[in-house]
């Protein structure tokens, strides 16, 4: 399961199958932007 929104990407993975514990990974993709398009997109969504 992959979700992207408001400048972040979250991934929920089941590397050992659905009967084992999931692994959650998240990454902020806005650190190189200051007042960029993602800030405007997020503001428009509110």
XYZ file of C-alpha atoms in Angstrom:
46
model
C 0.000 0.000 0.000
C 1.508 3.347 -1.086
C 0.034 6.734 -0.151
C 1.260 10.157 -1.232
C -0.120 13.390 0.103
C 0.959 16.809 1.349
C 4.606 16.252 0.492
C 5.137 12.830 2.032
C 5.144 9.248 0.848
C 4.077 6.409 3.151
C 4.546 2.733 2.290
C 3.073 -0.211 4.197
C 4.781 -3.423 3.109
C 4.343 -7.065 4.095
C 7.777 -8.481 3.209
C 7.109 -11.831 4.935
C 3.494 -12.224 3.806
C 0.140 -11.082 5.149
C 0.321 -13.328 8.217
C 3.441 -11.523 9.538
C 3.870 -7.989 10.902
C 3.807 -5.131 8.361
C 6.651 -2.653 7.892
C 5.857 1.077 7.686
C 8.209 3.479 5.922
C 7.645 7.205 5.450
C 9.631 9.880 3.647
C 9.303 13.659 3.652
C 9.864 14.926 0.099
C 9.540 18.660 0.804
C 12.830 19.467 2.546
C 14.335 20.943 -0.619
C 11.290 23.148 -1.272
C 10.614 26.433 0.479
C 7.204 27.787 -0.402
C 7.041 25.608 -3.511
C 4.237 23.987 -5.437
C 3.529 21.368 -2.758
C 2.880 24.079 -0.157
C 0.384 25.724 -2.521
C -1.258 22.383 -3.335
C -1.640 21.519 0.349
C -3.074 24.975 1.105
C -5.599 24.561 -1.706
C -6.741 21.234 -0.274
C -7.665 22.742 3.105
